[in-house]
């Protein structure tokens, strides 16, 4: 809650506002020092023939004291809220100098106070604390920025004519959620037997994962799940999106 001090009919009055706009001009919002200056000015220029009663000054000073306490409490609450977000993933609604609105998502690594304003550091850049929009859970961030494949996919593989298995929409992730390596295996849906794929037969080509056909040629006819195990911070495993149907086996 913010207070605005004005002089009306020679008296200092404080108006309380709970819906102050994000950006206020300096002339529409007065602080504690401005209030004291107005009060002193009021005392200097009051009508000498009808001086203001002392009780009115006391009432105005009481208002000032109440306003100061509310501002201190509000500042303390804001500080605590900001520091509590360190290590959390948030979205930042930021307006560039040219007026372009951007949404930035990332982890708050630190909180600083510059020129009396709280700043949060996200992805190495500082933003005003009041630009924080949402606090997001790790599960959401992993699903959006973590490694994996975009959609469920089904592939057919003919053992008698083995061709490379190309999996599109593949990503190793970005930022804090990027993986360095991935292990590939296939699991028989009937027996649950898991067969690892030699890493030398797996290739990463931008947004595609390519498995050499020779790595799958020994599989028996059947339906398999292709399992991807990443070494990112969350040890992400994708085991229910890629289905492989093998035919043409001599066994």
PDB file of C-alpha atoms in Angstrom:
ATOM      1  CA  UNK A   1       0.000   0.000   0.000  1.00  0.00           C
ATOM      2  CA  UNK A   2       1.425   3.366  -0.999  1.00  0.00           C
ATOM      3  CA  UNK A   3       0.674   6.830   0.431  1.00  0.00           C
ATOM      4  CA  UNK A   4       0.424  10.110  -1.477  1.00  0.00           C
ATOM      5  CA  UNK A   5       0.744  13.419   0.407  1.00  0.00           C
ATOM      6  CA  UNK A   6      -1.008  16.537  -0.911  1.00  0.00           C
ATOM      7  CA  UNK A   7      -1.694  20.058   0.329  1.00  0.00           C
ATOM      8  CA  UNK A   8      -5.419  20.830   0.271  1.00  0.00           C
ATOM      9  CA  UNK A   9      -6.760  24.098   1.684  1.00  0.00           C
ATOM     10  CA  UNK A  10      -3.431  24.708   3.400  1.00  0.00           C
ATOM     11  CA  UNK A  11      -3.325  21.275   5.071  1.00  0.00           C
ATOM     12  CA  UNK A  12      -1.243  18.200   4.361  1.00  0.00           C
ATOM     13  CA  UNK A  13      -3.415  15.180   3.586  1.00  0.00           C
ATOM     14  CA  UNK A  14      -2.371  11.578   2.908  1.00  0.00           C
ATOM     15  CA  UNK A  15      -4.278   9.439   0.451  1.00  0.00           C
ATOM     16  CA  UNK A  16      -3.807   5.685   0.527  1.00  0.00           C
ATOM     17  CA  UNK A  17      -3.776   3.657  -2.684  1.00  0.00           C
ATOM     18  CA  UNK A  18      -3.652  -0.140  -3.014  1.00  0.00           C
ATOM     19  CA  UNK A  19      -3.595  -0.221  -6.817  1.00  0.00           C
ATOM     20  CA  UNK A  20      -0.675   1.958  -7.758  1.00  0.00           C
ATOM     21  CA  UNK A  21       0.435   1.633 -11.358  1.00  0.00           C
ATOM     22  CA  UNK A  22       3.671  -0.120 -12.155  1.00  0.00           C
ATOM     23  CA  UNK A  23       5.244   3.036 -13.509  1.00  0.00           C
ATOM     24  CA  UNK A  24       4.497   6.359 -11.772  1.00  0.00           C
ATOM     25  CA  UNK A  25       5.903   9.745 -12.539  1.00  0.00           C
ATOM     26  CA  UNK A  26       7.949  11.472  -9.855  1.00  0.00           C
ATOM     27  CA  UNK A  27       5.385  14.300  -9.636  1.00  0.00           C
ATOM     28  CA  UNK A  28       2.458  11.959  -8.763  1.00  0.00           C
ATOM     29  CA  UNK A  29       4.103  10.102  -5.897  1.00  0.00           C
ATOM     30  CA  UNK A  30       5.620  11.725  -2.832  1.00  0.00           C
ATOM     31  CA  UNK A  31       7.891  10.182  -0.240  1.00  0.00           C
ATOM     32  CA  UNK A  32       8.566  10.846   3.439  1.00  0.00           C
ATOM     33  CA  UNK A  33      10.928  13.752   2.808  1.00  0.00           C
ATOM     34  CA  UNK A  34       8.382  15.436   0.554  1.00  0.00           C
ATOM     35  CA  UNK A  35       5.751  15.077   3.268  1.00  0.00           C
ATOM     36  CA  UNK A  36       7.951  16.785   5.833  1.00  0.00           C
ATOM     37  CA  UNK A  37       8.715  19.626   3.402  1.00  0.00           C
ATOM     38  CA  UNK A  38       5.006  20.127   2.789  1.00  0.00           C
ATOM     39  CA  UNK A  39       4.286  20.128   6.505  1.00  0.00           C
ATOM     40  CA  UNK A  40       7.003  22.737   7.172  1.00  0.00           C
ATOM     41  CA  UNK A  41       5.719  24.850   4.259  1.00  0.00           C
ATOM     42  CA  UNK A  42       2.196  24.628   5.643  1.00  0.00           C
ATOM     43  CA  UNK A  43       3.403  25.880   9.032  1.00  0.00           C
ATOM     44  CA  UNK A  44       5.358  28.740   7.448  1.00  0.00           C
ATOM     45  CA  UNK A  45       2.511  29.997   5.292  1.00  0.00           C
ATOM     46  CA  UNK A  46      -0.472  29.475   7.550  1.00  0.00           C
ATOM     47  CA  UNK A  47      -2.816  32.361   8.193  1.00  0.00           C
ATOM     48  CA  UNK A  48      -1.346  34.294  11.191  1.00  0.00           C
ATOM     49  CA  UNK A  49      -4.833  35.517  12.093  1.00  0.00           C
ATOM     50  CA  UNK A  50      -6.193  31.976  12.146  1.00  0.00           C
ATOM     51  CA  UNK A  51      -3.302  29.658  12.977  1.00  0.00           C
ATOM     52  CA  UNK A  52      -3.831  25.933  12.706  1.00  0.00           C
ATOM     53  CA  UNK A  53      -4.522  24.111  15.954  1.00  0.00           C
ATOM     54  CA  UNK A  54      -1.634  22.060  17.351  1.00  0.00           C
ATOM     55  CA  UNK A  55      -3.825  18.976  17.521  1.00  0.00           C
ATOM     56  CA  UNK A  56      -4.150  19.049  13.742  1.00  0.00           C
ATOM     57  CA  UNK A  57      -0.350  18.963  13.407  1.00  0.00           C
ATOM     58  CA  UNK A  58      -0.216  16.060  15.842  1.00  0.00           C
ATOM     59  CA  UNK A  59      -2.849  14.193  13.795  1.00  0.00           C
ATOM     60  CA  UNK A  60      -0.885  14.767  10.589  1.00  0.00           C
ATOM     61  CA  UNK A  61       2.345  13.592  12.217  1.00  0.00           C
ATOM     62  CA  UNK A  62       0.496  10.472  13.394  1.00  0.00           C
ATOM     63  CA  UNK A  63      -0.590   9.857   9.816  1.00  0.00           C
ATOM     64  CA  UNK A  64       2.994  10.290   8.699  1.00  0.00           C
ATOM     65  CA  UNK A  65       4.237   7.809  11.297  1.00  0.00           C
ATOM     66  CA  UNK A  66       1.596   5.268  10.217  1.00  0.00           C
ATOM     67  CA  UNK A  67       2.554   5.738   6.575  1.00  0.00           C
ATOM     68  CA  UNK A  68       6.248   5.242   7.365  1.00  0.00           C
ATOM     69  CA  UNK A  69       5.524   2.011   9.253  1.00  0.00           C
ATOM     70  CA  UNK A  70       3.418   0.656   6.382  1.00  0.00           C
ATOM     71  CA  UNK A  71       6.160   1.479   3.892  1.00  0.00           C
ATOM     72  CA  UNK A  72       8.780  -0.237   6.059  1.00  0.00           C
ATOM     73  CA  UNK A  73       6.610  -3.356   6.423  1.00  0.00           C
ATOM     74  CA  UNK A  74       5.904  -3.408   2.687  1.00  0.00           C
ATOM     75  CA  UNK A  75       9.624  -3.096   1.908  1.00  0.00           C
ATOM     76  CA  UNK A  76      10.503  -5.876   4.362  1.00  0.00           C
ATOM     77  CA  UNK A  77       7.877  -8.218   2.878  1.00  0.00           C
ATOM     78  CA  UNK A  78       9.124  -7.515  -0.666  1.00  0.00           C
ATOM     79  CA  UNK A  79      12.732  -8.201   0.355  1.00  0.00           C
ATOM     80  CA  UNK A  80      11.790 -11.504   2.006  1.00  0.00           C
ATOM     81  CA  UNK A  81       9.708 -12.567  -0.999  1.00  0.00           C
ATOM     82  CA  UNK A  82      12.569 -11.825  -3.388  1.00  0.00           C
ATOM     83  CA  UNK A  83      15.270 -13.643  -1.391  1.00  0.00           C
ATOM     84  CA  UNK A  84      12.954 -16.653  -0.970  1.00  0.00           C
ATOM     85  CA  UNK A  85      12.940 -17.068  -4.767  1.00  0.00           C
ATOM     86  CA  UNK A  86      16.696 -17.660  -5.067  1.00  0.00           C
ATOM     87  CA  UNK A  87      17.141 -21.022  -6.799  1.00  0.00           C
ATOM     88  CA  UNK A  88      13.564 -21.007  -8.148  1.00  0.00           C
ATOM     89  CA  UNK A  89      12.582 -21.011 -11.816  1.00  0.00           C
ATOM     90  CA  UNK A  90      10.526 -17.986 -12.822  1.00  0.00           C
ATOM     91  CA  UNK A  91       9.210 -16.152 -15.858  1.00  0.00           C
ATOM     92  CA  UNK A  92      10.206 -12.511 -16.334  1.00  0.00           C
ATOM     93  CA  UNK A  93       7.939 -10.087 -18.201  1.00  0.00           C
ATOM     94  CA  UNK A  94      10.488  -7.548 -19.445  1.00  0.00           C
ATOM     95  CA  UNK A  95      10.060  -4.481 -21.631  1.00  0.00           C
ATOM     96  CA  UNK A  96      13.087  -3.553 -23.748  1.00  0.00           C
ATOM     97  CA  UNK A  97      14.187   0.030 -24.331  1.00  0.00           C
ATOM     98  CA  UNK A  98      12.381   0.034 -27.694  1.00  0.00           C
ATOM     99  CA  UNK A  99       9.117  -0.964 -26.003  1.00  0.00           C
ATOM    100  CA  UNK A 100       9.216  -4.630 -27.056  1.00  0.00           C
ATOM    101  CA  UNK A 101       7.753  -7.011 -24.470  1.00  0.00           C
ATOM    102  CA  UNK A 102       9.738 -10.203 -23.869  1.00  0.00           C
ATOM    103  CA  UNK A 103       9.227 -13.216 -21.640  1.00  0.00           C
ATOM    104  CA  UNK A 104      12.380 -14.712 -20.118  1.00  0.00           C
ATOM    105  CA  UNK A 105      12.388 -18.017 -18.227  1.00  0.00           C
ATOM    106  CA  UNK A 106      15.159 -19.271 -15.971  1.00  0.00           C
ATOM    107  CA  UNK A 107      16.487 -19.722 -12.443  1.00  0.00           C
ATOM    108  CA  UNK A 108      17.004 -16.783 -10.062  1.00  0.00           C
ATOM    109  CA  UNK A 109      20.668 -17.066  -9.109  1.00  0.00           C
ATOM    110  CA  UNK A 110      20.887 -13.968  -6.897  1.00  0.00           C
ATOM    111  CA  UNK A 111      19.003 -10.940  -5.558  1.00  0.00           C
ATOM    112  CA  UNK A 112      20.581  -7.497  -5.220  1.00  0.00           C
ATOM    113  CA  UNK A 113      19.404  -4.037  -4.288  1.00  0.00           C
ATOM    114  CA  UNK A 114      20.385  -1.219  -6.650  1.00  0.00           C
ATOM    115  CA  UNK A 115      19.348   2.378  -6.035  1.00  0.00           C
ATOM    116  CA  UNK A 116      16.761   1.196  -3.529  1.00  0.00           C
ATOM    117  CA  UNK A 117      15.178  -1.251  -5.998  1.00  0.00           C
ATOM    118  CA  UNK A 118      15.289  -5.040  -5.817  1.00  0.00           C
ATOM    119  CA  UNK A 119      16.880  -6.783  -8.788  1.00  0.00           C
ATOM    120  CA  UNK A 120      16.836 -10.503  -9.569  1.00  0.00           C
ATOM    121  CA  UNK A 121      19.506 -12.196 -11.684  1.00  0.00           C
ATOM    122  CA  UNK A 122      18.159 -14.644 -14.287  1.00  0.00           C
ATOM    123  CA  UNK A 123      20.341 -16.198 -16.997  1.00  0.00           C
ATOM    124  CA  UNK A 124      23.120 -13.743 -16.109  1.00  0.00           C
ATOM    125  CA  UNK A 125      20.951 -10.618 -16.542  1.00  0.00           C
ATOM    126  CA  UNK A 126      19.392  -8.364 -13.896  1.00  0.00           C
ATOM    127  CA  UNK A 127      15.669  -7.584 -13.921  1.00  0.00           C
ATOM    128  CA  UNK A 128      13.380  -5.590 -11.625  1.00  0.00           C
ATOM    129  CA  UNK A 129      11.751  -7.799  -8.997  1.00  0.00           C
ATOM    130  CA  UNK A 130       8.310  -6.524  -9.987  1.00  0.00           C
ATOM    131  CA  UNK A 131       8.896  -7.997 -13.469  1.00  0.00           C
ATOM    132  CA  UNK A 132       8.683 -11.518 -12.036  1.00  0.00           C
ATOM    133  CA  UNK A 133       5.521 -13.085 -13.435  1.00  0.00           C
ATOM    134  CA  UNK A 134       5.251 -16.737 -12.415  1.00  0.00           C
ATOM    135  CA  UNK A 135       7.189 -19.222 -10.325  1.00  0.00           C
ATOM    136  CA  UNK A 136       7.470 -22.529 -12.207  1.00  0.00           C
ATOM    137  CA  UNK A 137       8.160 -26.048 -11.009  1.00  0.00           C
ATOM    138  CA  UNK A 138      11.133 -28.143 -12.095  1.00  0.00           C
ATOM    139  CA  UNK A 139       8.847 -30.636 -13.870  1.00  0.00           C
ATOM    140  CA  UNK A 140       7.568 -27.907 -16.179  1.00  0.00           C
ATOM    141  CA  UNK A 141      11.093 -26.685 -16.961  1.00  0.00           C
ATOM    142  CA  UNK A 142      12.341 -30.223 -17.664  1.00  0.00           C
ATOM    143  CA  UNK A 143       9.406 -30.890 -20.009  1.00  0.00           C
ATOM    144  CA  UNK A 144      10.116 -27.666 -21.903  1.00  0.00           C
ATOM    145  CA  UNK A 145      13.927 -27.436 -21.859  1.00  0.00           C
ATOM    146  CA  UNK A 146      15.069 -30.945 -21.012  1.00  0.00           C
ATOM    147  CA  UNK A 147      16.312 -33.676 -23.400  1.00  0.00           C
ATOM    148  CA  UNK A 148      13.960 -36.018 -25.210  1.00  0.00           C
ATOM    149  CA  UNK A 149      11.779 -36.285 -28.310  1.00  0.00           C
ATOM    150  CA  UNK A 150       8.890 -34.053 -29.267  1.00  0.00           C
ATOM    151  CA  UNK A 151       6.117 -36.567 -30.022  1.00  0.00           C
ATOM    152  CA  UNK A 152       5.172 -40.213 -29.824  1.00  0.00           C
ATOM    153  CA  UNK A 153       6.500 -42.035 -32.894  1.00  0.00           C
ATOM    154  CA  UNK A 154       6.234 -45.494 -34.439  1.00  0.00           C
ATOM    155  CA  UNK A 155       8.873 -47.101 -36.662  1.00  0.00           C
ATOM    156  CA  UNK A 156       9.009 -50.259 -38.761  1.00  0.00           C
ATOM    157  CA  UNK A 157      12.253 -52.151 -39.184  1.00  0.00           C
ATOM    158  CA  UNK A 158      12.814 -55.043 -41.617  1.00  0.00           C
ATOM    159  CA  UNK A 159      15.626 -57.276 -40.368  1.00  0.00           C
ATOM    160  CA  UNK A 160      16.261 -58.792 -43.825  1.00  0.00           C
ATOM    161  CA  UNK A 161      16.820 -55.310 -45.251  1.00  0.00           C
ATOM    162  CA  UNK A 162      18.233 -53.262 -42.333  1.00  0.00           C
ATOM    163  CA  UNK A 163      18.216 -49.524 -42.770  1.00  0.00           C
ATOM    164  CA  UNK A 164      19.202 -46.826 -40.306  1.00  0.00           C
ATOM    165  CA  UNK A 165      16.503 -45.821 -37.834  1.00  0.00           C
ATOM    166  CA  UNK A 166      16.126 -42.016 -37.941  1.00  0.00           C
ATOM    167  CA  UNK A 167      14.310 -40.432 -34.980  1.00  0.00           C
ATOM    168  CA  UNK A 168      13.302 -36.784 -35.690  1.00  0.00           C
ATOM    169  CA  UNK A 169      12.382 -34.141 -33.133  1.00  0.00           C
ATOM    170  CA  UNK A 170      15.284 -35.161 -30.889  1.00  0.00           C
ATOM    171  CA  UNK A 171      17.008 -32.773 -28.472  1.00  0.00           C
ATOM    172  CA  UNK A 172      19.744 -33.029 -25.854  1.00  0.00           C
ATOM    173  CA  UNK A 173      18.103 -30.138 -23.988  1.00  0.00           C
ATOM    174  CA  UNK A 174      19.250 -26.577 -23.282  1.00  0.00           C
ATOM    175  CA  UNK A 175      20.665 -24.515 -20.413  1.00  0.00           C
ATOM    176  CA  UNK A 176      20.579 -26.130 -16.973  1.00  0.00           C
ATOM    177  CA  UNK A 177      18.747 -29.114 -18.449  1.00  0.00           C
ATOM    178  CA  UNK A 178      21.153 -30.043 -21.244  1.00  0.00           C
ATOM    179  CA  UNK A 179      22.574 -33.570 -21.342  1.00  0.00           C
ATOM    180  CA  UNK A 180      26.019 -34.486 -22.649  1.00  0.00           C
ATOM    181  CA  UNK A 181      25.362 -38.112 -23.536  1.00  0.00           C
ATOM    182  CA  UNK A 182      22.502 -40.499 -24.223  1.00  0.00           C
ATOM    183  CA  UNK A 183      22.326 -44.294 -23.975  1.00  0.00           C
ATOM    184  CA  UNK A 184      19.956 -46.188 -26.261  1.00  0.00           C
ATOM    185  CA  UNK A 185      18.368 -49.579 -25.688  1.00  0.00           C
ATOM    186  CA  UNK A 186      15.325 -51.510 -26.930  1.00  0.00           C
ATOM    187  CA  UNK A 187      12.923 -53.462 -24.730  1.00  0.00           C
ATOM    188  CA  UNK A 188      10.836 -56.401 -25.978  1.00  0.00           C
ATOM    189  CA  UNK A 189       7.233 -55.669 -24.928  1.00  0.00           C
ATOM    190  CA  UNK A 190       6.471 -59.381 -24.552  1.00  0.00           C
ATOM    191  CA  UNK A 191       9.476 -60.522 -22.524  1.00  0.00           C
ATOM    192  CA  UNK A 192      10.666 -57.162 -21.105  1.00  0.00           C
ATOM    193  CA  UNK A 193      14.167 -58.155 -22.153  1.00  0.00           C
ATOM    194  CA  UNK A 194      16.292 -55.062 -22.698  1.00  0.00           C
ATOM    195  CA  UNK A 195      18.994 -54.954 -25.368  1.00  0.00           C
ATOM    196  CA  UNK A 196      21.552 -52.106 -25.174  1.00  0.00           C
ATOM    197  CA  UNK A 197      22.697 -50.438 -28.396  1.00  0.00           C
ATOM    198  CA  UNK A 198      26.431 -49.895 -28.892  1.00  0.00           C
ATOM    199  CA  UNK A 199      27.153 -46.155 -28.570  1.00  0.00           C
ATOM    200  CA  UNK A 200      29.404 -46.310 -31.651  1.00  0.00           C
ATOM    201  CA  UNK A 201      26.310 -47.202 -33.714  1.00  0.00           C
ATOM    202  CA  UNK A 202      24.354 -44.149 -32.530  1.00  0.00           C
ATOM    203  CA  UNK A 203      24.803 -40.746 -34.155  1.00  0.00           C
ATOM    204  CA  UNK A 204      23.445 -37.302 -33.273  1.00  0.00           C
ATOM    205  CA  UNK A 205      22.700 -35.057 -36.247  1.00  0.00           C
ATOM    206  CA  UNK A 206      21.215 -31.746 -35.071  1.00  0.00           C
ATOM    207  CA  UNK A 207      17.580 -32.566 -34.245  1.00  0.00           C
ATOM    208  CA  UNK A 208      17.803 -36.238 -35.292  1.00  0.00           C
ATOM    209  CA  UNK A 209      18.982 -39.381 -33.519  1.00  0.00           C
ATOM    210  CA  UNK A 210      20.250 -41.984 -35.994  1.00  0.00           C
ATOM    211  CA  UNK A 211      20.674 -45.664 -35.065  1.00  0.00           C
ATOM    212  CA  UNK A 212      22.721 -47.771 -37.480  1.00  0.00           C
ATOM    213  CA  UNK A 213      20.666 -50.598 -38.986  1.00  0.00           C
ATOM    214  CA  UNK A 214      23.261 -53.205 -38.026  1.00  0.00           C
ATOM    215  CA  UNK A 215      22.515 -52.502 -34.348  1.00  0.00           C
ATOM    216  CA  UNK A 216      18.934 -53.748 -34.808  1.00  0.00           C
ATOM    217  CA  UNK A 217      19.471 -56.540 -37.349  1.00  0.00           C
ATOM    218  CA  UNK A 218      19.627 -59.298 -34.706  1.00  0.00           C
ATOM    219  CA  UNK A 219      16.267 -58.432 -33.143  1.00  0.00           C
ATOM    220  CA  UNK A 220      13.499 -61.000 -33.422  1.00  0.00           C
ATOM    221  CA  UNK A 221      10.103 -60.160 -34.909  1.00  0.00           C
ATOM    222  CA  UNK A 222       8.012 -58.272 -32.408  1.00  0.00           C
ATOM    223  CA  UNK A 223       7.201 -54.932 -30.860  1.00  0.00           C
ATOM    224  CA  UNK A 224       9.827 -53.010 -28.916  1.00  0.00           C
ATOM    225  CA  UNK A 225      10.085 -49.795 -26.906  1.00  0.00           C
ATOM    226  CA  UNK A 226      13.107 -47.643 -27.722  1.00  0.00           C
ATOM    227  CA  UNK A 227      14.527 -46.345 -24.438  1.00  0.00           C
ATOM    228  CA  UNK A 228      16.638 -43.176 -24.199  1.00  0.00           C
ATOM    229  CA  UNK A 229      18.623 -42.580 -20.988  1.00  0.00           C
ATOM    230  CA  UNK A 230      20.195 -39.107 -20.634  1.00  0.00           C
ATOM    231  CA  UNK A 231      22.921 -37.948 -18.251  1.00  0.00           C
ATOM    232  CA  UNK A 232      21.359 -34.531 -17.532  1.00  0.00           C
ATOM    233  CA  UNK A 233      20.917 -33.285 -13.958  1.00  0.00           C
ATOM    234  CA  UNK A 234      17.539 -35.051 -13.677  1.00  0.00           C
ATOM    235  CA  UNK A 235      18.702 -38.313 -15.320  1.00  0.00           C
ATOM    236  CA  UNK A 236      15.835 -38.082 -17.791  1.00  0.00           C
ATOM    237  CA  UNK A 237      14.560 -41.349 -19.261  1.00  0.00           C
ATOM    238  CA  UNK A 238      12.252 -41.575 -22.282  1.00  0.00           C
ATOM    239  CA  UNK A 239      10.784 -45.062 -22.574  1.00  0.00           C
ATOM    240  CA  UNK A 240       7.161 -44.669 -23.661  1.00  0.00           C
ATOM    241  CA  UNK A 241       7.266 -42.484 -26.778  1.00  0.00           C
ATOM    242  CA  UNK A 242       9.141 -44.547 -29.375  1.00  0.00           C
ATOM    243  CA  UNK A 243       7.668 -47.855 -30.626  1.00  0.00           C
ATOM    244  CA  UNK A 244       9.655 -50.138 -32.932  1.00  0.00           C
ATOM    245  CA  UNK A 245       7.961 -52.923 -34.940  1.00  0.00           C
ATOM    246  CA  UNK A 246      10.458 -55.519 -36.216  1.00  0.00           C
ATOM    247  CA  UNK A 247       9.607 -57.836 -39.096  1.00  0.00           C
ATOM    248  CA  UNK A 248      11.568 -59.971 -41.577  1.00  0.00           C
ATOM    249  CA  UNK A 249      13.586 -61.863 -38.970  1.00  0.00           C
ATOM    250  CA  UNK A 250      14.504 -65.449 -39.850  1.00  0.00           C
ATOM    251  CA  UNK A 251      14.054 -66.624 -36.240  1.00  0.00           C
TER     252      UNK A 251
END
